[in-house]
Amino acid sequence: MAGLSMSSLAISSDEVKDFICSSCEEQANAEFYCKTCLKLYCGKCIQLHDKWFKKHSAYGRNDMKKWPVSKEVEEFLLKCEAHKDHKIEMLCDDHSQLCCTKCAFNNHSQCSKVTQILELTNSQPTGLEGLSVELETVMGEIKTLQISQEASIQSLQRTYKEHREVMIEQMCGNLNTYIDECDNNSVGTSGGNEQYLKEEMCRSVLSIVNEFDNITAKELNEMKDEVISIKGSVTSSVHKCTSLHSDLLQLLEIVQKIGDNEELCLIASIKCKHIIQQALTLLGKSGKVFKVQGKSEYNVRIPSDSVTCGISGICALPDGQVLVTDYNNKRVKLLSQQYQVVSHWDVNARPFGICLITPSEVAVAVNTSYIHEVQFITVNQVKLVLGRKFQLQHECTGIVHHQGDIFVTSGEELYKYTLSGKLICRLYEDLDYNTVDKCAVSTTGDRLYIISSWNQPKLLTLARDGTLLATYTEPALWGSYGLHVTPAGQVLVCGYLSNTVLQVGWEGESKLATLATKEDGVWGPMSCVHSLLSQDNDAEDVVDKDDLTTQKWAHRLNCPSVSQYKKKI
């Protein structure tokens, strides 16, 4: 449903300006409504009414549910969003969309069922019981999300400021250390040597300052661009929260005043459900289930690959390009919208995972027995440009980013870092079972998901502070390797050993669907991503395979590939 466009509708519980007294000539605001007379009365006229009609019951503003619906509310509920001069008269079942006659003719003529609203009042419940509570609950969650996002913006700004101060402090420290060394070395030197030392010191100081200008300043500018980009995205989400909260509030006020008109109640109920669904999607609590409609495969091997590809991670950019990490060849590969390899970059260790930082930048977790680091890479059209990196003091088997926070798994622990690589805390630890291999984060950042590649057939759901919220056990989760959360909050899990891709509810407590199995051509899936490539929500699910696994389990595939699964909701 399009935006409700409710900003022009001002309904106050304290003032009802469009209810005018039916009796007096002064057109005073009505204060009472008589259901027997079907008339409205001001404070003066109600006295005469009560004198003549003592058995009539008049309802004041504190009991407005028994009043007729105001013209303003009725006009809002009945007005078609697309065609302002037309009234809503029908409901399209195929699209669950309210429509006027013009909408029905232009957009729904091929739909299987378009029903008159008046007919539906006889077959569908029109009461609004429970909707007020649901609206209030969702409003509270939207407000909480907005507060959290505003706090993220402040945290981003602090991160950049702190990192800049650290960089400047390091440069000053290097200068002071060198000057101290020069002072110590200059003791007892002759005039000629002293002049030489001064010149050497000048050259070295200039070198330190130039290094700061050329390297540190570049790193600071890179992080500044990241902060600006992430801040813009978060600010946009805050605006969505504000708009949705306003719409929810005004619908709540309408629901509380709408009265017993069955047609208006039904329309209000449908509009409420639409806006609540929008809110749940923004909150990352969509319960919609994917269904696979088709599959296609693409070869991602390039001539310079020395061994068979092993795709350990996949990341979709907003422009439709895709990045994959080739574990076996120690490469990051950029795929076009047609899934053809157009560029690659060799990293210095095996890439275990990849995540989106900004629309054009990713972070890659690389790991060996002696190298543990996060490497940033920018996509410049069809080229990969190496950015800054930071070192870790532990293994890194998985990585995910949310609004300036970077979460890294080590196999046994889950850590939280800033964009600059500053360790914030260790969120979770499991030394007994080695279950912290891969992680994902909800769209709102309030839930973290963890899977084990080998030891436990479990999906763990954590709160933002690391508290365990839920544990889901499923045989198909044995050897789970890939984990992804869609923009609407659906959780996708790749079962490496079970040859399945599952959809789990956002609560992390139950399976919603098995999206793909070996019968669909899925063998040893290692990662997946859901990418929205257009505004009409046409979407694609991409599942990648480690070709070593396909050789182990079957010989149906003889080249490294990325498989694209089209779906519907």
Short mmCIF file of C-alpha atoms in Angstrom, two decimals, residues 20 37 51 81 86 120 136 200 234 325 420 440 443 457 461 469 497 547:
data_model
loop_
_atom_site.label_atom_id
_atom_site.label_comp_id
_atom_site.label_asym_id
_atom_site.label_seq_id
_atom_site.Cartn_x
_atom_site.Cartn_y
_atom_site.Cartn_z
CA ILE A 20 -21.77 21.52 14.35
CA CYS A 37 -33.04 12.27 17.37
CA LYS A 51 -36.32 19.44 28.94
CA GLU A 81 -5.09 7.19 -2.61
CA HIS A 86 -12.91 8.72 -6.43
CA LEU A 120 -17.66 -7.97 2.17
CA GLU A 136 -0.24 0.82 20.20
CA GLU A 200 68.61 14.83 9.39
CA VAL A 234 20.28 5.58 9.21
CA THR A 325 34.93 -14.49 -1.69
CA SER A 420 38.05 1.81 13.12
CA ALA A 440 24.07 -12.42 10.99
CA THR A 443 17.75 -5.24 10.16
CA PRO A 457 22.74 -28.54 14.45
CA THR A 461 19.47 -16.04 18.58
CA LEU A 469 17.06 -15.42 23.43
CA LEU A 497 25.90 -31.22 4.86
CA ASP A 547 32.71 -26.92 -5.80
#
